[in-house]
PDB file of C-alpha atoms in Angstrom:
ATOM      1  CA  MET A  11      35.890 -53.798   6.760  1.00 37.00           C
ATOM      2  CA  SER A  12      37.780 -51.003   8.026  1.00 43.00           C
ATOM      3  CA  VAL A  13      36.795 -48.719  11.337  1.00 36.00           C
ATOM      4  CA  ALA A  14      36.110 -45.445   8.840  1.00 38.00           C
ATOM      5  CA  ARG A  15      33.293 -47.763   7.254  1.00 43.00           C
ATOM      6  CA  ASP A  16      31.666 -49.405   9.414  1.00 40.00           C
ATOM      7  CA  ALA A  17      30.837 -45.711  11.480  1.00 41.00           C
ATOM      8  CA  VAL A  18      30.019 -44.273   8.334  1.00 45.00           C
ATOM      9  CA  ARG A  19      27.546 -47.684   7.424  1.00 48.00           C
ATOM     10  CA  THR A  20      25.832 -46.757  11.481  1.00 52.00           C
ATOM     11  CA  GLN A  21      25.552 -43.299  10.644  1.00 81.00           C
ATOM     12  CA  THR A  22      21.699 -42.167  10.266  1.00 92.00           C
ATOM     13  CA  VAL A  23      20.619 -40.292   6.655  1.00 96.00           C
ATOM     14  CA  ALA A  24      18.256 -37.708   5.233  1.00 96.00           C
ATOM     15  CA  PHE A  25      17.231 -37.429   2.014  1.00 97.00           C
ATOM     16  CA  LEU A  26      15.120 -34.027   0.998  1.00 97.00           C
ATOM     17  CA  SER A  27      14.221 -32.976  -2.037  1.00 96.00           C
ATOM     18  CA  SER A  28      14.162 -29.374  -4.405  1.00 95.00           C
ATOM     19  CA  GLY A  29      10.744 -30.855  -5.233  1.00 94.00           C
ATOM     20  CA  ALA A  30      11.706 -30.571  -8.434  1.00 94.00           C
ATOM     21  CA  ARG A  31      10.849 -33.843 -11.141  1.00 95.00           C
ATOM     22  CA  GLU A  32      14.483 -34.793 -10.660  1.00 95.00           C
ATOM     23  CA  ALA A  33      14.932 -34.585  -7.728  1.00 96.00           C
ATOM     24  CA  ASP A  34      11.318 -35.819  -6.180  1.00 96.00           C
ATOM     25  CA  GLU A  35      12.392 -39.356  -8.326  1.00 96.00           C
ATOM     26  CA  ALA A  36      15.517 -39.086  -7.076  1.00 96.00           C
ATOM     27  CA  LEU A  37      14.190 -39.244  -3.333  1.00 96.00           C
ATOM     28  CA  GLU A  38      11.469 -42.131  -3.591  1.00 96.00           C
ATOM     29  CA  ARG A  39      14.749 -43.498  -5.269  1.00 96.00           C
ATOM     30  CA  LEU A  40      17.518 -43.570  -2.845  1.00 96.00           C
ATOM     31  CA  THR A  41      15.358 -43.965   0.181  1.00 95.00           C
ATOM     32  CA  GLY A  42      14.660 -47.376  -1.554  1.00 95.00           C
ATOM     33  CA  LEU A  43      17.613 -47.738  -1.439  1.00 94.00           C
ATOM     34  CA  TYR A  44      19.280 -46.730   1.948  1.00 94.00           C
ATOM     35  CA  GLY A  45      16.323 -45.622   3.613  1.00 93.00           C
ATOM     36  CA  GLY A  46      16.063 -42.378   5.568  1.00 93.00           C
ATOM     37  CA  VAL A  47      15.237 -40.244   8.344  1.00 95.00           C
ATOM     38  CA  PRO A  48      13.902 -36.574   9.475  1.00 93.00           C
ATOM     39  CA  PRO A  49      16.726 -34.258   9.442  1.00 93.00           C
ATOM     40  CA  GLU A  50      16.505 -33.602  12.965  1.00 91.00           C
ATOM     41  CA  LYS A  51      17.506 -36.870  13.551  1.00 93.00           C
ATOM     42  CA  ALA A  52      19.980 -37.028  11.514  1.00 94.00           C
ATOM     43  CA  ASP A  53      23.190 -37.546  11.125  1.00 94.00           C
ATOM     44  CA  VAL A  54      24.572 -36.325   7.882  1.00 96.00           C
ATOM     45  CA  ILE A  55      21.495 -34.817   5.249  1.00 97.00           C
ATOM     46  CA  VAL A  56      22.210 -35.142   1.311  1.00 97.00           C
ATOM     47  CA  ALA A  57      20.236 -32.454  -0.523  1.00 97.00           C
ATOM     48  CA  LEU A  58      19.157 -33.322  -3.249  1.00 97.00           C
ATOM     49  CA  GLY A  59      18.899 -29.777  -5.926  1.00 96.00           C
ATOM     50  CA  GLY A  60      21.279 -27.235  -6.684  1.00 93.00           C
ATOM     51  CA  ASP A  61      22.585 -24.553  -5.016  1.00 91.00           C
ATOM     52  CA  GLY A  62      19.175 -22.598  -3.948  1.00 91.00           C
ATOM     53  CA  LEU A  63      18.429 -26.222  -2.034  1.00 94.00           C
ATOM     54  CA  MET A  64      21.706 -25.964  -0.588  1.00 93.00           C
ATOM     55  CA  LEU A  65      21.534 -22.635   0.465  1.00 93.00           C
ATOM     56  CA  GLN A  66      17.634 -23.623   2.116  1.00 94.00           C
ATOM     57  CA  THR A  67      19.532 -26.684   4.214  1.00 95.00           C
ATOM     58  CA  LEU A  68      22.649 -25.149   5.020  1.00 95.00           C
ATOM     59  CA  HIS A  69      19.632 -22.380   6.879  1.00 94.00           C
ATOM     60  CA  ARG A  70      17.873 -25.166   7.709  1.00 93.00           C
ATOM     61  CA  THR A  71      19.958 -26.375   9.824  1.00 93.00           C
ATOM     62  CA  MET A  72      21.808 -23.511  10.522  1.00 92.00           C
ATOM     63  CA  HIS A  73      20.891 -23.629  14.979  1.00 90.00           C
ATOM     64  CA  ALA A  74      21.796 -27.706  15.351  1.00 90.00           C
ATOM     65  CA  PRO A  75      24.571 -27.549  12.383  1.00 92.00           C
ATOM     66  CA  LYS A  76      25.079 -31.097  10.373  1.00 94.00           C
ATOM     67  CA  PRO A  77      27.421 -31.957   7.246  1.00 96.00           C
ATOM     68  CA  ILE A  78      25.621 -31.603   3.832  1.00 96.00           C
ATOM     69  CA  TYR A  79      26.084 -34.127   1.143  1.00 97.00           C
ATOM     70  CA  GLY A  80      24.127 -32.376  -2.247  1.00 96.00           C
ATOM     71  CA  MET A  81      23.820 -34.307  -5.257  1.00 96.00           C
ATOM     72  CA  ASN A  82      23.091 -32.284  -8.287  1.00 95.00           C
ATOM     73  CA  ARG A  83      19.324 -32.042  -9.278  1.00 94.00           C
ATOM     74  CA  GLY A  84      18.790 -28.582 -10.287  1.00 85.00           C
ATOM     75  CA  SER A  85      21.099 -26.342 -13.225  1.00 80.00           C
ATOM     76  CA  VAL A  86      23.551 -25.087 -11.778  1.00 77.00           C
ATOM     77  CA  GLY A  87      24.730 -26.979  -8.489  1.00 83.00           C
ATOM     78  CA  PHE A  88      28.384 -24.744  -8.171  1.00 87.00           C
ATOM     79  CA  LEU A  89      27.768 -26.097  -4.372  1.00 89.00           C
ATOM     80  CA  MET A  90      26.718 -30.237  -5.211  1.00 93.00           C
ATOM     81  CA  ASN A  91      28.509 -33.054  -5.602  1.00 95.00           C
ATOM     82  CA  GLU A  92      27.889 -35.422  -9.343  1.00 94.00           C
ATOM     83  CA  TYR A  93      24.605 -37.332  -8.982  1.00 95.00           C
ATOM     84  CA  SER A  94      24.657 -41.552  -8.744  1.00 95.00           C
ATOM     85  CA  GLU A  95      22.573 -43.931  -6.700  1.00 94.00           C
ATOM     86  CA  ARG A  96      25.819 -46.282  -6.478  1.00 93.00           C
ATOM     87  CA  GLY A  97      27.751 -45.979  -3.819  1.00 94.00           C
ATOM     88  CA  LEU A  98      26.554 -43.004  -1.881  1.00 95.00           C
ATOM     89  CA  ARG A  99      27.398 -44.324   2.358  1.00 93.00           C
ATOM     90  CA  GLU A 100      31.583 -45.340   0.677  1.00 95.00           C
ATOM     91  CA  ARG A 101      31.060 -41.190  -1.090  1.00 95.00           C
ATOM     92  CA  LEU A 102      29.711 -40.269   2.143  1.00 95.00           C
ATOM     93  CA  ALA A 103      32.449 -41.987   3.463  1.00 93.00           C
ATOM     94  CA  ALA A 104      35.299 -40.466   1.580  1.00 95.00           C
ATOM     95  CA  ALA A 105      33.698 -36.921   1.503  1.00 95.00           C
ATOM     96  CA  LYS A 106      35.947 -33.887   2.899  1.00 93.00           C
ATOM     97  CA  PRO A 107      34.366 -31.839   4.799  1.00 93.00           C
ATOM     98  CA  SER A 108      34.361 -28.060   3.686  1.00 92.00           C
ATOM     99  CA  ILE A 109      33.843 -25.028   6.702  1.00 93.00           C
ATOM    100  CA  ILE A 110      31.916 -21.787   6.282  1.00 94.00           C
ATOM    101  CA  HIS A 111      30.958 -18.704   8.282  1.00 96.00           C
ATOM    102  CA  PRO A 112      28.013 -16.698   8.100  1.00 97.00           C
ATOM    103  CA  LEU A 113      26.889 -13.134   7.528  1.00 98.00           C
ATOM    104  CA  PHE A 114      25.058 -11.598  10.627  1.00 98.00           C
ATOM    105  CA  MET A 115      23.450  -8.663   9.913  1.00 98.00           C
ATOM    106  CA  ARG A 116      21.853  -6.467  11.984  1.00 98.00           C
ATOM    107  CA  ALA A 117      19.016  -3.667   9.953  1.00 98.00           C
ATOM    108  CA  ARG A 118      17.050  -1.202  10.637  1.00 98.00           C
ATOM    109  CA  ASP A 119      14.074  -0.229   8.851  1.00 97.00           C
ATOM    110  CA  VAL A 120      12.451   3.857   8.000  1.00 97.00           C
ATOM    111  CA  HIS A 121      10.101   2.890  11.433  1.00 96.00           C
ATOM    112  CA  GLY A 122      12.414   1.375  13.234  1.00 97.00           C
ATOM    113  CA  VAL A 123      12.832  -1.877  13.542  1.00 98.00           C
ATOM    114  CA  GLU A 124      15.337  -4.200  13.520  1.00 98.00           C
ATOM    115  CA  THR A 125      15.670  -7.265  11.964  1.00 98.00           C
ATOM    116  CA  THR A 126      18.328 -10.122  12.439  1.00 98.00           C
ATOM    117  CA  ALA A 127      19.247 -12.139   9.394  1.00 97.00           C
ATOM    118  CA  ARG A 128      22.394 -14.715   8.461  1.00 97.00           C
ATOM    119  CA  ALA A 129      23.764 -15.033   5.060  1.00 97.00           C
ATOM    120  CA  ILE A 130      25.848 -17.665   3.482  1.00 96.00           C
ATOM    121  CA  ASN A 131      26.218 -16.097  -0.140  1.00 96.00           C
ATOM    122  CA  GLU A 132      26.478 -12.171   0.844  1.00 98.00           C
ATOM    123  CA  VAL A 133      24.103  -8.959   2.445  1.00 98.00           C
ATOM    124  CA  SER A 134      23.162  -6.987  -0.227  1.00 98.00           C
ATOM    125  CA  LEU A 135      21.295  -3.480  -0.392  1.00 98.00           C
ATOM    126  CA  LEU A 136      19.945  -2.420  -3.711  1.00 98.00           C
ATOM    127  CA  ARG A 137      17.933   0.639  -4.786  1.00 98.00           C
ATOM    128  CA  GLN A 138      14.244   0.529  -5.132  1.00 98.00           C
ATOM    129  CA  THR A 139      13.054   2.795  -7.130  1.00 97.00           C
ATOM    130  CA  TYR A 140      14.445   4.904 -10.352  1.00 96.00           C
ATOM    131  CA  GLN A 141      16.488   6.327  -8.002  1.00 96.00           C
ATOM    132  CA  ALA A 142      20.065   5.441  -7.451  1.00 97.00           C
ATOM    133  CA  ALA A 143      21.440   5.391  -3.556  1.00 98.00           C
ATOM    134  CA  LYS A 144      22.906   7.099  -1.783  1.00 98.00           C
ATOM    135  CA  LEU A 145      25.229   5.402   1.239  1.00 98.00           C
ATOM    136  CA  ARG A 146      27.502   5.819   3.154  1.00 98.00           C
ATOM    137  CA  ILE A 147      30.748   3.662   4.407  1.00 98.00           C
ATOM    138  CA  GLU A 148      31.876   2.264   7.675  1.00 98.00           C
ATOM    139  CA  VAL A 149      35.025   0.351   8.602  1.00 98.00           C
ATOM    140  CA  ASP A 150      35.321  -0.180  12.463  1.00 98.00           C
ATOM    141  CA  ALA A 151      34.104   2.699  13.161  1.00 96.00           C
ATOM    142  CA  ALA A 152      35.765   5.131  10.727  1.00 98.00           C
ATOM    143  CA  THR A 153      34.340   6.235   7.853  1.00 98.00           C
ATOM    144  CA  ARG A 154      35.890   5.267   4.752  1.00 97.00           C
ATOM    145  CA  LEU A 155      33.273   6.153   1.957  1.00 97.00           C
ATOM    146  CA  SER A 156      31.680   9.410   2.204  1.00 97.00           C
ATOM    147  CA  GLU A 157      28.925   8.926   0.205  1.00 97.00           C
ATOM    148  CA  LEU A 158      28.699   6.100  -2.160  1.00 98.00           C
ATOM    149  CA  ILE A 159      26.131   6.320  -5.285  1.00 98.00           C
ATOM    150  CA  ALA A 160      25.222   3.435  -6.770  1.00 97.00           C
ATOM    151  CA  ASP A 161      22.269   0.273  -7.711  1.00 98.00           C
ATOM    152  CA  GLY A 162      23.898  -0.378  -4.800  1.00 98.00           C
ATOM    153  CA  VAL A 163      26.425  -2.655  -2.171  1.00 98.00           C
ATOM    154  CA  LEU A 164      27.141  -6.285  -0.585  1.00 98.00           C
ATOM    155  CA  VAL A 165      28.665  -7.893   1.727  1.00 98.00           C
ATOM    156  CA  ALA A 166      30.379 -11.510   0.702  1.00 98.00           C
ATOM    157  CA  THR A 167      31.858 -14.901   2.161  1.00 97.00           C
ATOM    158  CA  PRO A 168      34.181 -16.020   0.383  1.00 94.00           C
ATOM    159  CA  ALA A 169      32.286 -19.541   0.339  1.00 93.00           C
ATOM    160  CA  GLY A 170      29.788 -16.618  -1.683  1.00 94.00           C
ATOM    161  CA  SER A 171      32.686 -14.470  -3.119  1.00 94.00           C
ATOM    162  CA  THR A 172      32.157 -16.490  -6.946  1.00 91.00           C
ATOM    163  CA  ALA A 173      28.192 -15.814  -6.514  1.00 92.00           C
ATOM    164  CA  TYR A 174      26.471 -12.631  -6.931  1.00 95.00           C
ATOM    165  CA  ASN A 175      29.398 -10.820  -5.839  1.00 96.00           C
ATOM    166  CA  LEU A 176      31.159 -12.041  -8.871  1.00 94.00           C
ATOM    167  CA  SER A 177      28.959 -11.212 -11.516  1.00 94.00           C
ATOM    168  CA  ALA A 178      28.717  -7.559 -10.192  1.00 96.00           C
ATOM    169  CA  ASN A 179      32.743  -8.075 -10.950  1.00 94.00           C
ATOM    170  CA  GLY A 180      34.071  -8.234  -7.177  1.00 96.00           C
ATOM    171  CA  PRO A 181      36.895 -10.535  -7.012  1.00 94.00           C
ATOM    172  CA  ILE A 182      37.126 -14.262  -5.938  1.00 93.00           C
ATOM    173  CA  LEU A 183      38.380 -15.208  -2.312  1.00 94.00           C
ATOM    174  CA  PRO A 184      39.359 -18.064  -1.490  1.00 91.00           C
ATOM    175  CA  LEU A 185      37.554 -20.281   0.924  1.00 89.00           C
ATOM    176  CA  ASP A 186      39.523 -20.200   3.697  1.00 88.00           C
ATOM    177  CA  ALA A 187      40.952 -16.932   3.306  1.00 92.00           C
ATOM    178  CA  PRO A 188      40.065 -14.493   6.075  1.00 95.00           C
ATOM    179  CA  LEU A 189      38.872 -11.893   4.259  1.00 96.00           C
ATOM    180  CA  MET A 190      35.317 -10.576   2.920  1.00 98.00           C
ATOM    181  CA  ALA A 191      34.371  -8.624  -0.195  1.00 98.00           C
ATOM    182  CA  LEU A 192      32.807  -5.755  -0.366  1.00 98.00           C
ATOM    183  CA  THR A 193      31.835  -4.942  -3.593  1.00 98.00           C
ATOM    184  CA  PRO A 194      29.332  -1.706  -5.176  1.00 98.00           C
ATOM    185  CA  LEU A 195      26.563  -3.056  -7.924  1.00 97.00           C
ATOM    186  CA  SER A 196      27.223  -0.257 -11.353  1.00 96.00           C
ATOM    187  CA  PRO A 197      28.753   2.466  -9.087  1.00 96.00           C
ATOM    188  CA  PHE A 198      28.275   6.024 -10.254  1.00 95.00           C
ATOM    189  CA  ARG A 199      29.647   8.155  -8.022  1.00 94.00           C
ATOM    190  CA  PRO A 200      32.820   7.456  -6.967  1.00 95.00           C
ATOM    191  CA  ARG A 201      33.539   6.317 -10.980  1.00 87.00           C
ATOM    192  CA  ARG A 202      36.493   4.270 -10.513  1.00 88.00           C
ATOM    193  CA  TRP A 203      35.401   2.491  -7.328  1.00 94.00           C
ATOM    194  CA  ARG A 204      36.113  -1.081  -7.202  1.00 93.00           C
ATOM    195  CA  GLY A 205      35.558  -1.605  -3.246  1.00 97.00           C
ATOM    196  CA  ALA A 206      37.739  -3.406  -0.847  1.00 97.00           C
ATOM    197  CA  LEU A 207      38.914  -6.351   0.600  1.00 97.00           C
ATOM    198  CA  LEU A 208      38.393  -5.981   4.562  1.00 98.00           C
ATOM    199  CA  PRO A 209      39.111  -8.661   6.862  1.00 97.00           C
ATOM    200  CA  ASP A 210      37.048 -10.382   8.058  1.00 96.00           C
ATOM    201  CA  THR A 211      36.830  -9.449  11.864  1.00 97.00           C
ATOM    202  CA  ALA A 212      36.026  -6.064  10.476  1.00 98.00           C
ATOM    203  CA  ARG A 213      32.251  -4.504  11.349  1.00 98.00           C
ATOM    204  CA  VAL A 214      30.558  -2.683   8.214  1.00 98.00           C
ATOM    205  CA  VAL A 215      27.858   0.088   8.864  1.00 98.00           C
ATOM    206  CA  ILE A 216      25.942   0.804   5.909  1.00 98.00           C
ATOM    207  CA  GLU A 217      24.084   3.860   6.436  1.00 98.00           C
ATOM    208  CA  ILE A 218      21.461   5.078   3.830  1.00 98.00           C
ATOM    209  CA  LEU A 219      20.993   8.712   2.307  1.00 98.00           C
ATOM    210  CA  GLU A 220      18.754  10.160   1.612  1.00 96.00           C
ATOM    211  CA  ALA A 221      16.628   6.775   2.360  1.00 96.00           C
ATOM    212  CA  ASP A 222      12.807   8.714   2.006  1.00 95.00           C
ATOM    213  CA  LYS A 223      13.793   9.816  -1.101  1.00 96.00           C
ATOM    214  CA  ARG A 224      15.599   6.974  -1.948  1.00 97.00           C
ATOM    215  CA  PRO A 225      14.290   4.147  -0.832  1.00 98.00           C
ATOM    216  CA  VAL A 226      16.615   0.556  -0.743  1.00 98.00           C
ATOM    217  CA  ALA A 227      16.199  -2.950   0.309  1.00 98.00           C
ATOM    218  CA  ALA A 228      18.661  -5.112   2.043  1.00 98.00           C
ATOM    219  CA  ALA A 229      18.222  -7.870   2.297  1.00 98.00           C
ATOM    220  CA  ALA A 230      20.660 -11.766   3.712  1.00 97.00           C
ATOM    221  CA  ASP A 231      20.415 -14.550   1.150  1.00 95.00           C
ATOM    222  CA  HIS A 232      17.474 -14.507  -0.044  1.00 91.00           C
ATOM    223  CA  PHE A 233      15.908 -13.350   3.106  1.00 95.00           C
ATOM    224  CA  GLU A 234      14.951 -10.367   2.517  1.00 97.00           C
ATOM    225  CA  ILE A 235      13.854  -6.222   4.187  1.00 98.00           C
ATOM    226  CA  ARG A 236      12.599  -3.271   2.610  1.00 97.00           C
ATOM    227  CA  ARG A 237      13.063   0.217   2.935  1.00 98.00           C
ATOM    228  CA  VAL A 238      15.977   0.401   5.824  1.00 98.00           C
ATOM    229  CA  THR A 239      18.424   3.071   7.043  1.00 98.00           C
ATOM    230  CA  ARG A 240      21.305   1.157   8.335  1.00 98.00           C
ATOM    231  CA  VAL A 241      22.606  -2.168   8.393  1.00 98.00           C
ATOM    232  CA  GLU A 242      25.130  -3.601   9.893  1.00 98.00           C
ATOM    233  CA  VAL A 243      27.106  -6.649   9.471  1.00 98.00           C
ATOM    234  CA  ALA A 244      29.666  -8.786   9.979  1.00 98.00           C
ATOM    235  CA  MET A 245      31.617 -12.126  10.551  1.00 97.00           C
ATOM    236  CA  ASP A 246      30.098 -14.767  12.963  1.00 96.00           C
ATOM    237  CA  ARG A 247      32.822 -16.994  13.002  1.00 93.00           C
ATOM    238  CA  ALA A 248      31.019 -18.766  16.152  1.00 94.00           C
ATOM    239  CA  THR A 249      28.734 -20.592  13.704  1.00 95.00           C
ATOM    240  CA  SER A 250      30.064 -23.674  11.559  1.00 95.00           C
ATOM    241  CA  LEU A 251      28.262 -25.018   8.376  1.00 95.00           C
ATOM    242  CA  ILE A 252      30.186 -27.932   7.350  1.00 95.00           C
ATOM    243  CA  LEU A 253      29.872 -28.898   3.440  1.00 94.00           C
ATOM    244  CA  LEU A 254      30.917 -31.975   2.229  1.00 95.00           C
ATOM    245  CA  HIS A 255      32.711 -32.788  -0.914  1.00 95.00           C
ATOM    246  CA  ASP A 256      34.015 -35.105  -3.326  1.00 94.00           C
ATOM    247  CA  PRO A 257      37.061 -35.936  -3.504  1.00 93.00           C
ATOM    248  CA  GLY A 258      39.185 -33.321  -5.389  1.00 86.00           C
ATOM    249  CA  HIS A 259      36.144 -31.971  -6.334  1.00 84.00           C
ATOM    250  CA  SER A 260      35.958 -29.710  -2.273  1.00 83.00           C
ATOM    251  CA  LEU A 261      34.188 -26.439  -2.265  1.00 85.00           C
ATOM    252  CA  ASP A 262      38.156 -24.914  -2.021  1.00 85.00           C
ATOM    253  CA  GLU A 263      38.586 -26.298  -5.815  1.00 86.00           C
ATOM    254  CA  ARG A 264      35.954 -25.483  -7.151  1.00 84.00           C
ATOM    255  CA  ILE A 265      37.161 -21.615  -6.346  1.00 86.00           C
ATOM    256  CA  LEU A 266      40.389 -22.177  -7.345  1.00 84.00           C
ATOM    257  CA  ARG A 267      39.484 -23.405 -10.458  1.00 84.00           C
ATOM    258  CA  GLU A 268      36.841 -20.440 -11.249  1.00 83.00           C
ATOM    259  CA  GLN A 269      39.345 -18.025 -10.839  1.00 82.00           C
ATOM    260  CA  PHE A 270      40.862 -19.638 -14.521  1.00 86.00           C
ATOM    261  CA  GLY A 271      36.812 -20.102 -16.350  1.00 72.00           C
ATOM    262  CA  TYR A 272      36.621 -17.633 -18.701  1.00 55.00           C
TER     263      TYR A 272
END
């Protein structure tokens, strides 16, 4: 038996379920076949659900990142591997890692309270009422757009560029591209502005103009702060998260294929 296979057989595995019926049934069968330990004691985490569970698991383990291998028991499953109960330890041994970095968000609300959060996909700002948001955008302390009137704007990582960013007609970024996508949401003025590609070393500051009259919410993935006045976004390259995928189905390969889909 190979050293690599011996190593993976000694790995401790934690199984997590999204709570959906199919995921819970898979959890029961897999723990019966392979055993399981609590996530904090595991060498690798197997997430059973959809992309939402994958994001939750990445956030849950962000303080002490561990390799996460997802198997699709949800609806979309872009970040997940195909589900199978057979040969799991061999699949884990052969899996290819993808390294991603989250965004760091610092948001200030109308009361002057500052809140920080991290986002794996994107940091998005969105109007809270029928009135369009008015925003000023700075990049590395230079004003690049003095006034954007729109439903909002978002900053996306390469890993998140195929999510909300893509639905807003933003660009798809290769996983290893040292870039962030800055994408407007339903822009009214300037009409021809379609966003920008920024180096992942950039610091983006978005000031909310007329914040009392035109309230705006900021969200880092699923974590939302309402009535913000200022939001700062930068790539947190000190934090590295590891996703595992079967050979030929790595995250960078999936992102590349997405650019040829229709």
